[in-house]
Every structure is written in C-alpha cells, then in structure tokens.
Coordinates of C-alpha atoms in Angstrom, one line a residue:
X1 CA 0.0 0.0 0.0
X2 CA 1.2 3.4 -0.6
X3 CA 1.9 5.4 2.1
X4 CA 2.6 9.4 1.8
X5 CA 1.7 10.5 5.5
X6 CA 2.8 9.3 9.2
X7 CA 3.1 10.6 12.4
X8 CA 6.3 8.9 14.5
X9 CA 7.6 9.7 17.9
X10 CA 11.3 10.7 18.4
X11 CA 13.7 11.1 20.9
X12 CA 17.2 10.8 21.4
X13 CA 19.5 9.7 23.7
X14 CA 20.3 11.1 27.0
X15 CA 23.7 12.3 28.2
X16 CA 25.3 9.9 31.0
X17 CA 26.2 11.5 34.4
X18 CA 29.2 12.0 35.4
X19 CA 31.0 10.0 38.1
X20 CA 31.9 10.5 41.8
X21 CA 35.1 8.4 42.6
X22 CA 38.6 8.9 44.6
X23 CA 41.6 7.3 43.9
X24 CA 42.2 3.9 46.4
X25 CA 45.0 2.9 45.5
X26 CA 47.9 1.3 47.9
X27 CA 49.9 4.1 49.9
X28 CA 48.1 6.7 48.6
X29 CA 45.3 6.9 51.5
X30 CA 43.9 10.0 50.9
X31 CA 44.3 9.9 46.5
X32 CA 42.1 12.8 44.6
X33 CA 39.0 12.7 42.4
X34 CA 39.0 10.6 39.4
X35 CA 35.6 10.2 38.7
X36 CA 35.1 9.7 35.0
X37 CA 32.9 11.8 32.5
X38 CA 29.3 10.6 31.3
X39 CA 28.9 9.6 27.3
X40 CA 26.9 11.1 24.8
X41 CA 23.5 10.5 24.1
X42 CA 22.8 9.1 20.4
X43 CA 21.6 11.3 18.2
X44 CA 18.2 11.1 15.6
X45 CA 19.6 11.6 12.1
X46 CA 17.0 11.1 8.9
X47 CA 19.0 10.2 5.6
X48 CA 17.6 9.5 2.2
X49 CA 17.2 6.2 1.2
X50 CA 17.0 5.8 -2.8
X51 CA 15.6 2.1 -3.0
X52 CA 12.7 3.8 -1.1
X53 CA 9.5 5.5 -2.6
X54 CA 6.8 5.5 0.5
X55 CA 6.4 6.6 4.0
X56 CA 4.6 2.3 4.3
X57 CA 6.8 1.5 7.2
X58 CA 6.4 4.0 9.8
X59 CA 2.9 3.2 9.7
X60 CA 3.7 -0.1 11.6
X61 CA 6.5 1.7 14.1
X62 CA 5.6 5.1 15.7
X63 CA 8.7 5.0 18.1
X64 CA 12.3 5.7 17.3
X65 CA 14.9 6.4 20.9
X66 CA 18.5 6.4 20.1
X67 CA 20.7 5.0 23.0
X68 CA 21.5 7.2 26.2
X69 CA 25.1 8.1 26.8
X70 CA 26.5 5.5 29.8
X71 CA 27.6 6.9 33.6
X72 CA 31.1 7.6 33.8
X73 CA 33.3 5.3 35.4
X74 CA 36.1 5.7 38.3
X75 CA 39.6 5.9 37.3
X76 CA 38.7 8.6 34.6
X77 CA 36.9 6.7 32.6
X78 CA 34.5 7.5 30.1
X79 CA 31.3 6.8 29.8
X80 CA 30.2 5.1 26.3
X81 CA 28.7 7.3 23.7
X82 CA 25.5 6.2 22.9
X83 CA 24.4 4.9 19.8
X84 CA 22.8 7.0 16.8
X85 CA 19.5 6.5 15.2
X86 CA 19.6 6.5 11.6
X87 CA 16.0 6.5 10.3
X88 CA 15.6 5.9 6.2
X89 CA 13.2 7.9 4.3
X90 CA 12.4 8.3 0.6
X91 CA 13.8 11.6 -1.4
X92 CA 11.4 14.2 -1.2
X93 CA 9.8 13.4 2.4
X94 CA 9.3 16.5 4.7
X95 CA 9.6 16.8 8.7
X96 CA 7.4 18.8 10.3
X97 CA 7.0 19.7 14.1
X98 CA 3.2 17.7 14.5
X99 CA 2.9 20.3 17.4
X100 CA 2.8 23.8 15.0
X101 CA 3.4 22.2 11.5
X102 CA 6.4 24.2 11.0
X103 CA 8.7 22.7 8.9
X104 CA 12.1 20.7 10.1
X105 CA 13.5 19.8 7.2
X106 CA 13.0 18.7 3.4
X107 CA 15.0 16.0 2.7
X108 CA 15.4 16.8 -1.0
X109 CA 18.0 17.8 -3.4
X110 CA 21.9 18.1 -1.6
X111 CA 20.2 17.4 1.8
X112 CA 20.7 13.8 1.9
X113 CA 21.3 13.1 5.9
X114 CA 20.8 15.5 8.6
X115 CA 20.3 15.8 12.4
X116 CA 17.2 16.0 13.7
X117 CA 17.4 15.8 17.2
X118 CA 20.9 15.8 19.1
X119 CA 21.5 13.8 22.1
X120 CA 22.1 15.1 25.4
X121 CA 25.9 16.0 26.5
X122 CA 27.5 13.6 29.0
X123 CA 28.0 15.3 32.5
X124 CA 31.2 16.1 34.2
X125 CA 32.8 13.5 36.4
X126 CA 34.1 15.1 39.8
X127 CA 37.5 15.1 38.4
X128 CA 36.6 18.5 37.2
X129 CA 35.4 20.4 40.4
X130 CA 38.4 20.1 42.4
X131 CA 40.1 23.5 43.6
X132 CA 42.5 24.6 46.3
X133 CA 39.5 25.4 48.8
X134 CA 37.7 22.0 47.9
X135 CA 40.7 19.2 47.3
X136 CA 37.5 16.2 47.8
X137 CA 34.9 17.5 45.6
X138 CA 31.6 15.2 46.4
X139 CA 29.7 16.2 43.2
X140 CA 29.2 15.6 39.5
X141 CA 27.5 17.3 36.8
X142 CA 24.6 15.0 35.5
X143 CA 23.9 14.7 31.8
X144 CA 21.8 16.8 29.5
X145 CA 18.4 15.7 29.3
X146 CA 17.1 13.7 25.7
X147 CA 15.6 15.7 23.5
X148 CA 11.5 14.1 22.5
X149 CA 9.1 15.0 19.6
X150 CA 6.5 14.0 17.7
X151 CA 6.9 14.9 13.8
X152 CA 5.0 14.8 10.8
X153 CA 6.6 13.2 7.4
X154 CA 4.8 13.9 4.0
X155 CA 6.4 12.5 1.2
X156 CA 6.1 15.2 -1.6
X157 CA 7.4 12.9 -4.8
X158 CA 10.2 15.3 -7.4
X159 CA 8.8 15.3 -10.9
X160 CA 9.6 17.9 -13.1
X161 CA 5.8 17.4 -14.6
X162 CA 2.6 17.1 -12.7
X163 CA 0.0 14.9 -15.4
X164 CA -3.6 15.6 -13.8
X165 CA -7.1 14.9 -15.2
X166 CA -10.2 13.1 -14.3
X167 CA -10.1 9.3 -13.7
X168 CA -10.5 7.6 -16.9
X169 CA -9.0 10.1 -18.9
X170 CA -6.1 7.9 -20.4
X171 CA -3.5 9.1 -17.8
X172 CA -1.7 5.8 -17.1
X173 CA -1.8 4.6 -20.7
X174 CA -0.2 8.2 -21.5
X175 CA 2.7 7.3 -19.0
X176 CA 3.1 3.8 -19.6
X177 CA 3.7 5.0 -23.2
X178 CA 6.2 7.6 -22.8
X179 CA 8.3 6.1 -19.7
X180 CA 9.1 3.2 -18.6
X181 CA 6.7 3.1 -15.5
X182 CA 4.6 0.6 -15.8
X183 CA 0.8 1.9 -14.0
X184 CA -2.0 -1.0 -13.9
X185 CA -4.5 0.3 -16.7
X186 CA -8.0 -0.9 -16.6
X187 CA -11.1 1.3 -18.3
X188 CA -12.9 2.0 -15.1
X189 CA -12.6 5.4 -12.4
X190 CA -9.6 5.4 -9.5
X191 CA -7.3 2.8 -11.5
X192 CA -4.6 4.6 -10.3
X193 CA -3.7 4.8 -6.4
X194 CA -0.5 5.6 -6.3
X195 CA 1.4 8.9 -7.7
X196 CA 3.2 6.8 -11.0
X197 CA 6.7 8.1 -12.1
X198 CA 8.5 7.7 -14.9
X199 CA 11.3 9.4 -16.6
X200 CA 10.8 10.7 -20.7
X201 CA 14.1 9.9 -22.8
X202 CA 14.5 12.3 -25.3
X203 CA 16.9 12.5 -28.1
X204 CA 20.4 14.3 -27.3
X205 CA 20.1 13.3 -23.8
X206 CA 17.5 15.2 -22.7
X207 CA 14.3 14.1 -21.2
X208 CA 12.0 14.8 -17.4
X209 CA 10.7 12.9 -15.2
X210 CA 6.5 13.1 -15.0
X211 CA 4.4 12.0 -11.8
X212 CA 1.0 10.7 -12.5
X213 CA -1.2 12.0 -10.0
X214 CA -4.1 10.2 -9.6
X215 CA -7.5 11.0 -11.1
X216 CA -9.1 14.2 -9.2
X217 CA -12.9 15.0 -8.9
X218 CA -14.5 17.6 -8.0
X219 CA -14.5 18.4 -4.3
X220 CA -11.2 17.1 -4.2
X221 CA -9.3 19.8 -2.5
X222 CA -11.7 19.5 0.2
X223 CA -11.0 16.3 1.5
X224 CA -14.1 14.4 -1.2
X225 CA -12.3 11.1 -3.3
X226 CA -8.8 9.9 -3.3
X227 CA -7.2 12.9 -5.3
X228 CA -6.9 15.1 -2.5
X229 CA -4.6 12.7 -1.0
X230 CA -2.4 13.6 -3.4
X231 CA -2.5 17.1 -4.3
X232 CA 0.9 18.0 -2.3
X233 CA 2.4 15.7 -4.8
X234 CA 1.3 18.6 -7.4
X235 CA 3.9 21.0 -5.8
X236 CA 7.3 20.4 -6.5
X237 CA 6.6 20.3 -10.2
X238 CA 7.6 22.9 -12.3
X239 CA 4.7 22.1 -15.3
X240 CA 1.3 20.6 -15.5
X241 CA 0.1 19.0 -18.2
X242 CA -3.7 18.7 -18.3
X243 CA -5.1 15.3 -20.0
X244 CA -8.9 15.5 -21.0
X245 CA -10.7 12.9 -23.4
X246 CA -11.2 15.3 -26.5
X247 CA -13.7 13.1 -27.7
X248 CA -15.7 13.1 -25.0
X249 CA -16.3 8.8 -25.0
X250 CA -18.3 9.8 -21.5
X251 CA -20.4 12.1 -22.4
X252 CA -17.8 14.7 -20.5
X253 CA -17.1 18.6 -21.5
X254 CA -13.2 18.7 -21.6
X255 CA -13.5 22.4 -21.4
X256 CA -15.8 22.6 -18.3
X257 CA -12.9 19.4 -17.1
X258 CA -9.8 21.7 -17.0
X259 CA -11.7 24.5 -15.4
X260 CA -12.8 22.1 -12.7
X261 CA -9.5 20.6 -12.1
X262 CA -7.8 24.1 -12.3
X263 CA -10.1 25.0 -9.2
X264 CA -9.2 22.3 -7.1
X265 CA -5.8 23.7 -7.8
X266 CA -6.3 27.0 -6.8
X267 CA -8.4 25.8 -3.4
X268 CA -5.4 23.2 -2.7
X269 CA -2.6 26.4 -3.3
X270 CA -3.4 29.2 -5.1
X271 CA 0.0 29.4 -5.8
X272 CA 0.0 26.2 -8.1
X273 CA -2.0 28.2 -11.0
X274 CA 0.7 30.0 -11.5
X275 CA 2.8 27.0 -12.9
X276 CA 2.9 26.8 -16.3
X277 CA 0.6 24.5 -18.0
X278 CA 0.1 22.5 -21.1
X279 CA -3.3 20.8 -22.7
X280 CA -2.9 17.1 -23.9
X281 CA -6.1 16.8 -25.8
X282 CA -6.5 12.8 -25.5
X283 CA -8.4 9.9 -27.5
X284 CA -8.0 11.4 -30.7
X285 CA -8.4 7.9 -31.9
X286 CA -11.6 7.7 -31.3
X287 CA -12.7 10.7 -32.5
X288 CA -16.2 10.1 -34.5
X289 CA -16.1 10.8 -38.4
X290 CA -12.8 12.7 -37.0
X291 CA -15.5 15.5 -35.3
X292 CA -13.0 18.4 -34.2
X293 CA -15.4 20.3 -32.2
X294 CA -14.2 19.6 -28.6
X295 CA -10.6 20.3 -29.6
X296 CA -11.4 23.8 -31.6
X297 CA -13.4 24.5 -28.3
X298 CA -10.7 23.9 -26.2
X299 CA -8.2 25.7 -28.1
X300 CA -10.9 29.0 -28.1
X301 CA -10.7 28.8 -24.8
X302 CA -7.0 28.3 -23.7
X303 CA -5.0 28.9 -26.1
X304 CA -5.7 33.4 -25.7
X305 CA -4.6 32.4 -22.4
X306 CA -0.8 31.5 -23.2
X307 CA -1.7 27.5 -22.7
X308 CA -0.5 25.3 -25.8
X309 CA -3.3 22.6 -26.8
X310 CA -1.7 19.3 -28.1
X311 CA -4.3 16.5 -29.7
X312 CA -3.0 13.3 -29.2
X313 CA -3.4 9.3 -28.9
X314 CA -2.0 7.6 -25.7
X315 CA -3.2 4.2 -27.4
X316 CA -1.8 5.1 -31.3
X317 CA 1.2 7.7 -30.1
X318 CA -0.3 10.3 -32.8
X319 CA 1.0 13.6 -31.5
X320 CA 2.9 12.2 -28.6
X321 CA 6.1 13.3 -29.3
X322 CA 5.3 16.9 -30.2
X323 CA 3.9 17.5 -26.9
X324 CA 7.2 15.9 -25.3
X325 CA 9.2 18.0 -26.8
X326 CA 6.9 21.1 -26.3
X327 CA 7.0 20.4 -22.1
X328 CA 11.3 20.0 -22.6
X329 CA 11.5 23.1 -24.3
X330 CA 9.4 25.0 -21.5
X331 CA 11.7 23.0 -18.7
X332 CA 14.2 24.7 -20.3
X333 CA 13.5 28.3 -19.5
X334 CA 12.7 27.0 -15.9
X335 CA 15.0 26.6 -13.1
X336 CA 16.9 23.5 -13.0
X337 CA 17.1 22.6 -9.5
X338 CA 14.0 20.8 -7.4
X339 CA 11.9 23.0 -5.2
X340 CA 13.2 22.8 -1.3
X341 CA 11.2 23.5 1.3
X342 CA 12.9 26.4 3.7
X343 CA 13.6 25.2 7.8
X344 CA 10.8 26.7 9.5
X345 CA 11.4 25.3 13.1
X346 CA 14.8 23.7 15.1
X347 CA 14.2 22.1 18.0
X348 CA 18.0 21.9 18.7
X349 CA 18.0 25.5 19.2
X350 CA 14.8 25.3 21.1
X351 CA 15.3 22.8 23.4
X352 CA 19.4 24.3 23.7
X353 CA 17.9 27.6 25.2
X354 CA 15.0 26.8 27.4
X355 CA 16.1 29.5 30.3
X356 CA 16.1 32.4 27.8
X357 CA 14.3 35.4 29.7
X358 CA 11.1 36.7 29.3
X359 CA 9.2 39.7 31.2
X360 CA 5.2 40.0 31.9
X361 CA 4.4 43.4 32.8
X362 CA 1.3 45.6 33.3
X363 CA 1.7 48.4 31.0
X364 CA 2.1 51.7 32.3
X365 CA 0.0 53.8 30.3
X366 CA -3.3 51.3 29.8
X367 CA -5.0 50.0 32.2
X368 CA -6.2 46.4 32.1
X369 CA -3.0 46.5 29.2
X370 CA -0.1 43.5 30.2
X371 CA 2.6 43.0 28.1
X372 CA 4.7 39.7 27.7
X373 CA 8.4 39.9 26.0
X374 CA 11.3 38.2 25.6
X375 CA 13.9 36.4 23.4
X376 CA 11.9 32.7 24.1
X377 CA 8.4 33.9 23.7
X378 CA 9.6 35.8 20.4
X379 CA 11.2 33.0 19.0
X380 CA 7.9 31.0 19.8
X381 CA 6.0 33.0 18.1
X382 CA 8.5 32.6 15.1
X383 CA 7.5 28.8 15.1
X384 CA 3.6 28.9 15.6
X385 CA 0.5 29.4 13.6
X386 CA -1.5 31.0 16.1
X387 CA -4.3 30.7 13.4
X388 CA -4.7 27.1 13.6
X389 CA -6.5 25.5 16.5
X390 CA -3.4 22.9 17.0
X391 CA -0.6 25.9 16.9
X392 CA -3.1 27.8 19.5
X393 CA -3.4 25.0 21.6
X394 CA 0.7 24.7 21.8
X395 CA 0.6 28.5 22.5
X396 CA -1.8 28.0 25.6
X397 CA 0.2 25.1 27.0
X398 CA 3.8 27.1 25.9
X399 CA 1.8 30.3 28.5
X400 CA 0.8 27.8 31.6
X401 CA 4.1 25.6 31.4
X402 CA 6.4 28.4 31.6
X403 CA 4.4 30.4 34.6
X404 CA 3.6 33.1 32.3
X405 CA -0.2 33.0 33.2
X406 CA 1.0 32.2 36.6
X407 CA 2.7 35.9 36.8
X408 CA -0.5 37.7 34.6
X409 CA -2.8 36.3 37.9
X410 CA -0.1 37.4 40.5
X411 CA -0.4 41.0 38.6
X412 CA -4.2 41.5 39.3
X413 CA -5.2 40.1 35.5
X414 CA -8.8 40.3 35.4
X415 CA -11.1 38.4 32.7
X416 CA -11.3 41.0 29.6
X417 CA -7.9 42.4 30.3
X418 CA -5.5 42.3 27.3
X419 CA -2.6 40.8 26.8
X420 CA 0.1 42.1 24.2
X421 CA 2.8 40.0 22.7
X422 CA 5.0 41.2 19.8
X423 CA 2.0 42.8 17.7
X424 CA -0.6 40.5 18.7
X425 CA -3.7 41.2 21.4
X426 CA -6.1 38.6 23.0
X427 CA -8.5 38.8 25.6
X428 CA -7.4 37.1 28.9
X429 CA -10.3 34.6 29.9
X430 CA -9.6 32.5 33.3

C-alpha cells in the first residue's frame, strides 16, 4: 500500500552522568578525584534512502529512541557514547514539528542526511570540580536531558511534470507510453492509487521525469475522493500537463474538465495556477467521423490564455512526441534545481535555550494592558501558527508551562484584560 503521510515519535538519547570516585590505590590513603565523565546520548539523524519511494513502514512503528550516553566510570573513565539512530526515508519526504506544522527539514536535493534531534551531552565526572579550597569534591555534573518529539513526514514525490485529469482520462496509458513506468490500466474510475513516475528519454540526452497523480474530482481539495490525498504531490513540479478525453467517450465537456481541475488547484494552493501549463487533448483515436469540435473549443478557450493545446493518442502515439518536446522546451527556460522547502522550526535550538528570559508586565500607560516579552516567547511566536486550533493549543500550554499565566494572575489580570505579545492582542479569559 502506498503510504505518503505518518506521524512517529522521536527522541534521542540522554547524556550519561558524570562519576563521583577517589583514587584507592595502595599508599596513597587519601588519592584525589577521578571520577570519570558521562557519554553522549545518540543522536536522531534522517537520511535518504534511494531504494525507497513511501512513507509504508512507519505506519507499523511510531517510536524511534536512540541510545542514552553510559555513567562515567572511576579511574577517569569515560562513559560510552550512545548509539545513533539513523531513520531511512524516501527523497522528497518533509519533517514537520506535528505540534505547529512548521517545517524541520526537506530531505530533498543536496540534503541527503541531517540531524534532527541531538543527544544530550555527557556530564562532568568530579575530576573536574576540584580546587584549592575543595581538594574532595563530592559532586558531578549529570547529563543533559534527551531531546522528545512527535513529527510529521509527508512524502512530496520530485517530478519535473505534474500529469492531472479526471479518472478515466487515459493518464496511465499516456505514461506507460512515454516512460518506462509501468501503472496498472483498466477502463474503469480510480485505476490509479499511487502517484506513477517515470522518466521521458528524449533524443540528445534530454528528457523529465513526469508524476501521475491520480485522477481528481471535483470536491477534491476538500478532502471528497482519493485525489486530494495527493494534491501535495502537485507542488514540486515545475509544469502541468492537463489530459482530458477530446472526444468526450463519456459524455464529459473537456472544457468545463480543465476548469474544474484548475479550481481544485487553486483551493489546494493558489499558488499552483501560477505554474505553467500544457493541454494534452487525449483519444484522438476515437474521434467520431474525425469530429473536431471539442478540440477547436478547447483551443478557443486556452489557447488566448498563453496555454499550448496538443491533440494526441496515448493508445496510437499520434501527436505524442510533439507535446514531449513542447513540455522539454518550457523545462528549459525553468529553473533546473528541485523545489526545497525552507527550515521553518529547530528544535536543537529550542530545546538548547530553554532558560532564555522573558518579562510579563502591566503596562504603564493602559490599564487592564499586560505585556509579555522576551527572546523565548519571540522565537515562539516565530515557530507557531497561532491561526490554527493545533498551533493555538501549543501557544496555551507554551503560556501555563512556563508560569507566564502564573505571573499575569499574581499582577491583578482580570477576565477582559488584554494581553500584548509582539503585535498580537487577545483577551485574557480564566
């Protein structure tokens, strides 16, 4: 089954403490400290795996710990390290905090194997506290605490060309024609269930790779049929060839087709219309008496609008190669590299700075005004949608974990009074 979504538990290791020992050793009665430092926790490193194409197996295993550092040891010696966890993923998967869907990473392009979560530092053994004043130090610096998370992936497949349509359309029999990927084709709706890729050969070494993303319906970009379950898949590519059945074999407009489609876009991302896009007029073949009517209507109505219309014949190849080498020649006034997600969120630096100060204030001027600042709670802030209920549920528990509405009572906050933080204003509610 294929997989493009899981949610996984991670943590990684904990430093090991350091170690309280003296030296007992034969004629030295009274011999100094030598207790030994504590090992490094194992860190929680993703890395792309290229024999792998879906997210399947973290479906079946939620939880991923990397080994805690070991306790120091007397005599100076170090604690073991602990082990890293190396967890596989496909190219093109994103980590997101599950917390404020921020985004970790995007293992894509150069980014191959990267660091999620470190592992806590091994303490100090007591070796390290002696001084003149205290020659029998009786203390040792514990280890750093693991570091825990929950994460999103979402496997966003890297295709140069997004081919979308309505099921039935000839999609799969287009690809299986032009690539070597090798989609089951059967004459009936949802044939597809899994985002197909294959990569076009062209003459003079050039050539793309195209995803087939299965067959949309209306409604699709609100959660209605299997399409919408792959509309992120529609986002790395740089073009997006429409298929429709120019001679209509279902009774279907391929004008009013496109327009639907191109809405589901536009309610998915806006952002995706703005890709370039091409029109593979399909089933010429079985065109009746060679009626041109649907394709003349399509051109009318795409072609003033900068969008190339290609008739062709996934089943014959009539036309086939034109439109190949009209989608290269578009690639190549397009940027070459793959579309990378930008690190939204780090939870090394976040969990490496958790005493950062903040203040909470009543404000001098207003009354019922209080103000919260600080380097934390602005860097929170920098990490969380406070327009979504999960990222204002993580700002609520961020306030009552970290005293803040603790203080805001302590400073006569009454229900109705506002609260100020970096530009935004709610209404304080007990």
């Amino acid at each position: 089954m294929f997989a493009d979504s899981a949610r996984i538990f991670i943590k990684s290791g904990k430093g090991g403490d350091g170690h309280i020992s003296f030296r007992r050793e034969l004629f030295v009665p009274n011999g100094g400290p030598d207790g030994g430092d504590g090992g490094n926790g194992g860190d929680i490193i993703f890395e792309v795996d290229e024999g792998l194409n879906t997210l399947t197996d973290f479906r079946h295993v939620k939880k991923y710990m990397a080994e805690p550092g070991a306790e120091g040891g007397k005599s100076n010696q170090h604690g073991k390290n602990g082990q890293d966890l190396v967890i596989k993923v496909p190219e093109g998967t994103i980590i997101k905090d599950d917390e404020t869907g921020k985004i970790i990473s995007d293992m894509s392009g150069s980014n191959r194997r990267e660091v999620i979560l470190k592992g806590g530092r091994g303490g100090k053994g007591n070796q390290h506290f002696a001084t003149a004043t205290m020659q029998v130090p009786k203390y040792a610096k514990p280890g750093t605490p693991s570091k825990e998370l929950w994460v999103r992936l979402e496997l966003k497949v890297i295709a140069d060309v997004g081919l979308v349509g309505f099921p039935n359309v000839g999609k799969s029999t287009f690809l299986s024609r032009v690539t070597n990927a090798k989609p089951k084709i059967a004459n009936y709706h949802f044939t597809t269930l899994n985002p197909n890729l294959g990569v076009v050969d062209l003459d003079e070494s050039n050539g793309f790779v195209i995803a087939d993303i299965p067959g949309l319906i209306e409604g699709a970009s609100q959660g209605i049929g299997l399409g919408y379950e792959f509309l992120k898949h529609i986002e790395r590519t740089k073009v997006i060839i429409h298929m429709v059945d120019a001679a209509s074999v279902e009774g279907r407009d391929p004008v009013n087709d496109i327009n639907q489609i191109n809405e589901e876009l536009k309610s998915y991302n806006p952002e995706l219309l703005n890709k370039p896009q091409i029109i593979a007029a399909n089933k010429i073949d079985a065109l009746y008496d060679n009626d041109m009517t649907y394709i003349d209507l399509i051109k009318e109505e795409f072609e003033p609008k900068g969008i190339l219309v290609y008739p062709i014949s996934a089943v014959s190849g009539k036309g086939v190669k034109e439109l190949l080498y009209a989608v290269n020649e578009l690639l190549k006034t397009m940027d070459s590299k793959p579309m990378i997600y930008e690190k939204e969120f780090d939870p090394n630096i976040y969990y490496d700075n958790p005493s950062e100060p903040f203040t909470v204030a009543k404000d001098e001027e207003e009354e019922d005004v209080f103000i919260i600042e600080g380097p934390r709670i602005e860097k929170m802030l920098g990490y969380t949608n406070l327009e979504s209920e999960k990222g204002f549920l993580f700002f609520q528990n961020f306030m009552k974990e970290n005293g803040i509405l603790e203080q805001l009572e302590e400073l006569g906050i009454k229900d109705g009074d506002t609260v100020r933080i970096y530009g935004h204003e709610f209404e304080y509610y007990k």
